[in-house]
């Protein structure tokens, strides 16, 4: 690890107030480190530092959050390690991988404070607390290029530390010990440097001699290193870009071969940072997102639905559903609609099934299909329209409903209540809404709306959402605010006081619920129609908090998926399978304690 005693080097150029002439396509908000120690500061000053001591590329504090980027260079001239600290979260980039808080991560990686992802042939870390990004290029032997980009206007630093000259500042910035040292820069005549910079006058103009010297300092003692040599030349060319003749001839001139790309991908000096794929034909794209990259040949996109790096015409892109891949032209059909795979996307007929809201335990599926868990075992408005309200109360002891209440102006004129079967009570309203109440082994509620009766359903609200075929506004609170998370949304629809009590998830119940995702099990034939992942998560949550009624809770959780499949016309025979793969127990059954029309209400308990 890099020592935690921090050192200051590069911000002197950011806050000193001086603005030297900016060479070629200099970006005023970017600091760079490349080659064997070339540093280009935020205000375009550039110099070479030859040391194997830890070196702070930048440090600042914004809104009481500390940001530190520290590098460590190996004896081969490349960076062997870089440390990025944002709000005390330590990310270490080194040969072989990336560690966040000492744990290896794969890309893309999301954290509360940062996002790490592939950016062309580079890797980028973007802070979610401040407009800061760190971009680096990794080689088999180390890191050859680092770029730090930020908005200068947000930076506030102590200018008193920048009173020293450059030499004093660099010397005082190192952390000397018995194993590291600062070496004097040595520049010797280098024929390749001379040859290269004889073609850059149109780009560098009067800065040409300065960069020639930097080239000689960069190359000294690393003449045999392709990585050090090509990193320097590549960075100069990237900044000159295609406006300069050097752009055309530099690889032939320097012997720096273009990087190889995997699979069908081809290399571009200025390609898309985010490669179009079957999952995303039009990723974020701008001039700032042009960078050294591996891209698909023109007219094709990356098939990211299969392993490897294969490029296909958009029309040949496969589709994915429930973890399975479908080729173009494949169909999926249910009782509700038919979907055809075309150019990587599903094109579906109009849904012929009416909208349904499900309240199964503390887990809710809205009319538009969004699934979440209510945060507390309280009373809630499940759904309400112009002249009706459905309220529910959860059991304080069990993970199930205790009471469901339908409130209407006049029960006898508007609702018919009857036993549909030995387990279900059904309510059929005169305005087309249907309510099913599963009475055993637990009370569960299913609300079905008519397909064409807008008058009573144009202002739907409550836990079940608004049934507008848009899941993005399902979490609309009782005050009309759209929340991002279910907890504040659900609590806004609670009746009376309600304390959040989100059920924990226990790992030891995963095996019991795994029958839902078994590719050869009794539910397998439904996987192509309804993904089992959310039902699996719900199952684990229910069985985790079930206490002594484990078999009952498991049966209810598995039955919820079976009912969802049956609605789409996929029958699941839950009696098949051995006891080792499907637990089916008697459970404890809730009987009907009472139901009646009371003050314009129908009540199930």
Short mmCIF file of C-alpha atoms in Angstrom, two decimals, residues 186-473:
data_model
loop_
_atom_site.label_atom_id
_atom_site.label_comp_id
_atom_site.label_asym_id
_atom_site.label_seq_id
_atom_site.Cartn_x
_atom_site.Cartn_y
_atom_site.Cartn_z
CA UNK A 186 19.00 13.46 -17.36
CA UNK A 187 18.49 14.23 -20.99
CA UNK A 188 20.75 12.88 -23.68
CA UNK A 189 20.46 13.24 -27.41
CA UNK A 190 17.94 10.71 -28.64
CA UNK A 191 17.69 10.21 -32.38
CA UNK A 192 14.11 8.92 -32.25
CA UNK A 193 12.98 11.98 -30.27
CA UNK A 194 14.69 14.27 -32.77
CA UNK A 195 13.11 12.44 -35.67
CA UNK A 196 9.63 12.52 -34.12
CA UNK A 197 9.65 16.21 -33.20
CA UNK A 198 10.90 17.22 -36.60
CA UNK A 199 7.30 16.53 -37.72
CA UNK A 200 5.42 18.33 -34.91
CA UNK A 201 6.13 22.00 -35.58
CA UNK A 202 2.64 22.50 -37.02
CA UNK A 203 1.19 21.31 -33.71
CA UNK A 204 3.60 22.39 -30.97
CA UNK A 205 5.04 25.49 -32.59
CA UNK A 206 7.35 27.30 -30.14
CA UNK A 207 6.82 24.57 -27.51
CA UNK A 208 8.55 22.04 -29.74
CA UNK A 209 12.00 22.37 -28.02
CA UNK A 210 10.41 21.95 -24.59
CA UNK A 211 8.68 18.69 -25.58
CA UNK A 212 11.80 17.44 -27.29
CA UNK A 213 13.63 17.78 -23.98
CA UNK A 214 10.77 16.05 -22.14
CA UNK A 215 11.06 13.21 -24.67
CA UNK A 216 14.78 12.83 -23.95
CA UNK A 217 14.19 12.89 -20.19
CA UNK A 218 11.38 10.37 -20.57
CA UNK A 219 13.49 7.99 -22.67
CA UNK A 220 16.73 8.16 -20.68
CA UNK A 221 17.56 4.68 -19.28
CA UNK A 222 14.28 3.33 -20.73
CA UNK A 223 15.38 3.21 -24.37
CA UNK A 224 14.46 -0.47 -24.66
CA UNK A 225 10.98 -0.06 -23.15
CA UNK A 226 8.26 -0.01 -25.80
CA UNK A 227 5.72 0.88 -23.11
CA UNK A 228 7.52 4.03 -21.92
CA UNK A 229 8.38 5.15 -25.44
CA UNK A 230 4.96 4.56 -26.98
CA UNK A 231 3.04 6.00 -24.04
CA UNK A 232 4.81 9.33 -24.48
CA UNK A 233 4.48 9.50 -28.26
CA UNK A 234 0.87 8.35 -28.17
CA UNK A 235 -0.11 11.07 -25.70
CA UNK A 236 1.50 13.82 -27.77
CA UNK A 237 -0.22 12.54 -30.91
CA UNK A 238 -3.59 12.25 -29.16
CA UNK A 239 -3.34 15.88 -28.14
CA UNK A 240 -2.22 17.03 -31.58
CA UNK A 241 -4.96 14.90 -33.16
CA UNK A 242 -5.62 14.69 -36.88
CA UNK A 243 -4.84 18.38 -37.45
CA UNK A 244 -1.17 17.46 -37.50
CA UNK A 245 0.82 15.43 -40.03
CA UNK A 246 2.29 13.43 -37.14
CA UNK A 247 -1.15 11.80 -36.71
CA UNK A 248 -0.68 9.91 -39.97
CA UNK A 249 2.95 8.79 -39.69
CA UNK A 250 3.69 8.42 -35.99
CA UNK A 251 3.30 4.64 -35.64
CA UNK A 252 5.54 3.96 -38.64
CA UNK A 253 8.00 6.58 -37.38
CA UNK A 254 8.26 5.25 -33.82
CA UNK A 255 7.65 1.52 -34.34
CA UNK A 256 4.67 1.62 -31.94
CA UNK A 257 2.21 -0.96 -33.21
CA UNK A 258 -1.53 -0.41 -32.84
CA UNK A 259 -3.07 -2.37 -29.95
CA UNK A 260 -4.77 -5.65 -30.79
CA UNK A 261 -8.46 -6.06 -30.00
CA UNK A 262 -10.32 -9.22 -28.96
CA UNK A 263 -12.68 -11.11 -31.25
CA UNK A 264 -14.24 -9.14 -34.10
CA UNK A 265 -13.38 -5.73 -32.63
CA UNK A 266 -11.04 -3.37 -34.47
CA UNK A 267 -8.85 -0.61 -33.05
CA UNK A 268 -9.53 3.09 -33.60
CA UNK A 269 -7.34 5.96 -32.41
CA UNK A 270 -10.48 8.02 -31.81
CA UNK A 271 -13.32 5.60 -31.36
CA UNK A 272 -16.44 5.40 -29.24
CA UNK A 273 -15.76 5.14 -25.52
CA UNK A 274 -18.98 3.12 -25.18
CA UNK A 275 -19.37 0.53 -27.92
CA UNK A 276 -22.88 0.13 -29.43
CA UNK A 277 -24.24 -3.32 -28.62
CA UNK A 278 -27.36 -5.43 -29.03
CA UNK A 279 -28.45 -4.31 -25.55
CA UNK A 280 -27.82 -0.64 -26.31
CA UNK A 281 -27.64 0.56 -29.92
CA UNK A 282 -27.02 4.19 -28.94
CA UNK A 283 -24.84 4.48 -25.83
CA UNK A 284 -23.79 7.88 -24.49
CA UNK A 285 -21.85 9.59 -27.25
CA UNK A 286 -20.20 12.97 -27.67
CA UNK A 287 -16.93 14.43 -28.89
CA UNK A 288 -15.61 14.07 -25.34
CA UNK A 289 -16.32 10.33 -25.53
CA UNK A 290 -13.95 9.78 -28.46
CA UNK A 291 -10.89 7.95 -27.22
CA UNK A 292 -8.60 5.05 -28.10
CA UNK A 293 -11.05 2.21 -28.35
CA UNK A 294 -11.88 -1.24 -29.71
CA UNK A 295 -15.09 -1.04 -31.73
CA UNK A 296 -17.14 -3.13 -34.13
CA UNK A 297 -16.70 -2.63 -37.88
CA UNK A 298 -19.03 -0.04 -39.36
CA UNK A 299 -22.58 -1.30 -39.77
CA UNK A 300 -22.41 -3.82 -36.93
CA UNK A 301 -22.78 -3.83 -33.15
CA UNK A 302 -21.37 -5.96 -30.35
CA UNK A 303 -23.43 -9.04 -29.56
CA UNK A 304 -23.27 -8.78 -25.78
CA UNK A 305 -25.85 -11.54 -25.36
CA UNK A 306 -23.22 -14.22 -25.96
CA UNK A 307 -19.70 -14.92 -24.73
CA UNK A 308 -16.74 -13.48 -26.59
CA UNK A 309 -16.50 -10.34 -28.69
CA UNK A 310 -18.64 -10.98 -31.75
CA UNK A 311 -20.07 -8.25 -33.97
CA UNK A 312 -23.35 -8.71 -35.83
CA UNK A 313 -25.71 -6.67 -37.96
CA UNK A 314 -28.41 -5.06 -35.81
CA UNK A 315 -31.07 -7.14 -37.53
CA UNK A 316 -29.33 -10.29 -36.26
CA UNK A 317 -29.21 -9.24 -32.61
CA UNK A 318 -30.73 -11.83 -30.25
CA UNK A 319 -33.19 -11.03 -27.46
CA UNK A 320 -33.08 -11.99 -23.81
CA UNK A 321 -35.86 -12.95 -21.45
CA UNK A 322 -35.66 -14.61 -18.05
CA UNK A 323 -31.98 -15.42 -18.56
CA UNK A 324 -32.54 -17.17 -21.89
CA UNK A 325 -31.36 -15.96 -25.31
CA UNK A 326 -33.66 -15.92 -28.36
CA UNK A 327 -32.62 -15.48 -32.00
CA UNK A 328 -34.30 -12.94 -34.26
CA UNK A 329 -37.75 -14.20 -35.28
CA UNK A 330 -38.36 -16.29 -32.14
CA UNK A 331 -41.75 -15.89 -30.47
CA UNK A 332 -43.01 -15.99 -26.90
CA UNK A 333 -46.74 -16.45 -26.41
CA UNK A 334 -49.00 -16.42 -23.36
CA UNK A 335 -52.72 -16.03 -22.75
CA UNK A 336 -52.16 -12.27 -22.66
CA UNK A 337 -49.94 -11.45 -25.64
CA UNK A 338 -47.47 -12.65 -28.27
CA UNK A 339 -43.96 -11.20 -28.51
CA UNK A 340 -41.55 -11.52 -31.45
CA UNK A 341 -37.79 -10.99 -31.25
CA UNK A 342 -36.75 -8.33 -33.78
CA UNK A 343 -33.35 -6.59 -33.92
CA UNK A 344 -32.55 -7.33 -30.30
CA UNK A 345 -35.89 -6.18 -28.90
CA UNK A 346 -39.26 -7.71 -28.16
CA UNK A 347 -42.18 -6.45 -30.24
CA UNK A 348 -45.36 -7.46 -28.45
CA UNK A 349 -49.03 -7.39 -29.29
CA UNK A 350 -51.35 -5.41 -27.05
CA UNK A 351 -51.73 -6.99 -23.64
CA UNK A 352 -55.18 -8.60 -23.60
CA UNK A 353 -55.06 -9.44 -19.88
CA UNK A 354 -56.55 -6.88 -17.48
CA UNK A 355 -54.25 -5.10 -14.98
CA UNK A 356 -53.84 -6.89 -11.63
CA UNK A 357 -52.40 -5.81 -8.29
CA UNK A 358 -51.11 -8.50 -5.95
CA UNK A 359 -50.63 -8.22 -2.18
CA UNK A 360 -48.93 -11.43 -1.10
CA UNK A 361 -47.58 -11.12 2.41
CA UNK A 362 -45.58 -7.88 2.69
CA UNK A 363 -44.78 -8.09 -1.04
CA UNK A 364 -46.73 -6.02 -3.55
CA UNK A 365 -46.92 -6.18 -7.33
CA UNK A 366 -48.45 -3.00 -8.77
CA UNK A 367 -50.93 -2.85 -11.64
CA UNK A 368 -48.02 -1.99 -13.95
CA UNK A 369 -45.88 -4.88 -12.69
CA UNK A 370 -43.47 -3.19 -10.26
CA UNK A 371 -42.58 -5.35 -7.25
CA UNK A 372 -41.52 -4.22 -3.79
CA UNK A 373 -41.97 -4.91 -0.06
CA UNK A 374 -43.96 -2.66 2.28
CA UNK A 375 -41.71 -1.38 5.09
CA UNK A 376 -44.00 -1.93 8.07
CA UNK A 377 -46.79 -4.19 9.31
CA UNK A 378 -49.35 -1.41 9.38
CA UNK A 379 -52.65 -0.37 7.80
CA UNK A 380 -52.45 1.01 4.26
CA UNK A 381 -54.58 2.28 1.40
CA UNK A 382 -54.03 -0.53 -1.09
CA UNK A 383 -55.89 1.19 -3.92
CA UNK A 384 -58.52 3.86 -4.38
CA UNK A 385 -60.55 5.35 -7.20
CA UNK A 386 -63.28 7.96 -7.57
CA UNK A 387 -65.87 6.23 -5.39
CA UNK A 388 -64.16 3.27 -3.76
CA UNK A 389 -61.23 2.46 -1.47
CA UNK A 390 -59.53 -0.80 -0.58
CA UNK A 391 -57.67 -0.79 2.73
CA UNK A 392 -55.51 -3.54 4.20
CA UNK A 393 -53.95 -4.19 7.59
CA UNK A 394 -50.99 -6.49 8.05
CA UNK A 395 -50.71 -9.03 10.83
CA UNK A 396 -48.33 -7.96 13.57
CA UNK A 397 -47.43 -11.59 14.25
CA UNK A 398 -47.28 -13.16 10.79
CA UNK A 399 -45.93 -12.13 7.37
CA UNK A 400 -49.43 -11.86 5.93
CA UNK A 401 -52.52 -9.69 5.72
CA UNK A 402 -54.85 -9.62 8.69
CA UNK A 403 -57.73 -7.60 7.28
CA UNK A 404 -58.89 -6.35 3.88
CA UNK A 405 -61.68 -3.76 3.63
CA UNK A 406 -63.58 -2.59 0.53
CA UNK A 407 -65.36 0.73 1.12
CA UNK A 408 -68.21 1.70 -1.24
CA UNK A 409 -71.02 4.24 -1.04
CA UNK A 410 -73.67 1.50 -1.24
CA UNK A 411 -72.56 -2.11 -0.93
CA UNK A 412 -75.74 -3.77 -2.16
CA UNK A 413 -75.91 -1.72 -5.34
CA UNK A 414 -72.26 -1.93 -6.23
CA UNK A 415 -70.79 -5.30 -5.16
CA UNK A 416 -71.59 -9.00 -5.19
CA UNK A 417 -69.66 -11.10 -2.65
CA UNK A 418 -69.51 -14.89 -2.89
CA UNK A 419 -67.32 -17.93 -2.28
CA UNK A 420 -65.49 -18.69 -5.50
CA UNK A 421 -63.98 -21.88 -4.05
CA UNK A 422 -63.10 -23.36 -0.70
CA UNK A 423 -60.07 -21.02 -0.55
CA UNK A 424 -61.22 -17.86 -2.31
CA UNK A 425 -63.84 -15.20 -1.68
CA UNK A 426 -64.61 -13.04 -4.72
CA UNK A 427 -66.10 -9.56 -4.97
CA UNK A 428 -67.56 -8.51 -8.32
CA UNK A 429 -68.37 -4.79 -8.54
CA UNK A 430 -70.93 -3.22 -10.84
CA UNK A 431 -68.21 -1.02 -12.41
CA UNK A 432 -66.06 -3.97 -13.47
CA UNK A 433 -63.44 -4.27 -10.73
CA UNK A 434 -62.90 -7.78 -9.38
CA UNK A 435 -61.35 -8.60 -6.02
CA UNK A 436 -60.18 -12.05 -5.01
CA UNK A 437 -59.29 -12.78 -1.40
CA UNK A 438 -57.36 -15.96 -0.71
CA UNK A 439 -58.51 -17.01 2.75
CA UNK A 440 -56.16 -19.93 3.42
CA UNK A 441 -53.48 -20.82 4.21
CA UNK A 442 -52.90 -17.03 4.40
CA UNK A 443 -54.96 -13.99 3.45
CA UNK A 444 -53.74 -12.63 0.13
CA UNK A 445 -55.38 -10.00 -2.02
CA UNK A 446 -55.71 -9.81 -5.82
CA UNK A 447 -57.31 -6.74 -7.43
CA UNK A 448 -58.23 -6.93 -11.13
CA UNK A 449 -59.32 -3.89 -13.13
CA UNK A 450 -61.50 -3.98 -16.24
CA UNK A 451 -59.70 -3.31 -19.50
CA UNK A 452 -62.11 -0.63 -20.73
CA UNK A 453 -63.83 1.37 -18.00
CA UNK A 454 -61.84 4.58 -17.55
CA UNK A 455 -64.34 6.56 -15.47
CA UNK A 456 -63.75 4.80 -12.17
CA UNK A 457 -60.02 4.30 -12.73
CA UNK A 458 -58.61 7.54 -14.13
CA UNK A 459 -57.29 8.67 -10.75
CA UNK A 460 -56.00 5.45 -9.22
CA UNK A 461 -53.58 5.72 -6.32
CA UNK A 462 -52.27 3.77 -3.34
CA UNK A 463 -49.86 0.88 -2.88
CA UNK A 464 -50.98 -0.63 -6.19
CA UNK A 465 -49.98 2.39 -8.27
CA UNK A 466 -51.93 4.13 -11.03
CA UNK A 467 -52.21 1.52 -13.83
CA UNK A 468 -50.91 3.71 -16.67
CA UNK A 469 -48.50 1.16 -18.22
CA UNK A 470 -45.55 3.15 -16.86
CA UNK A 471 -43.57 1.74 -13.93
CA UNK A 472 -41.47 4.90 -13.48
CA UNK A 473 -44.24 6.71 -11.58
#
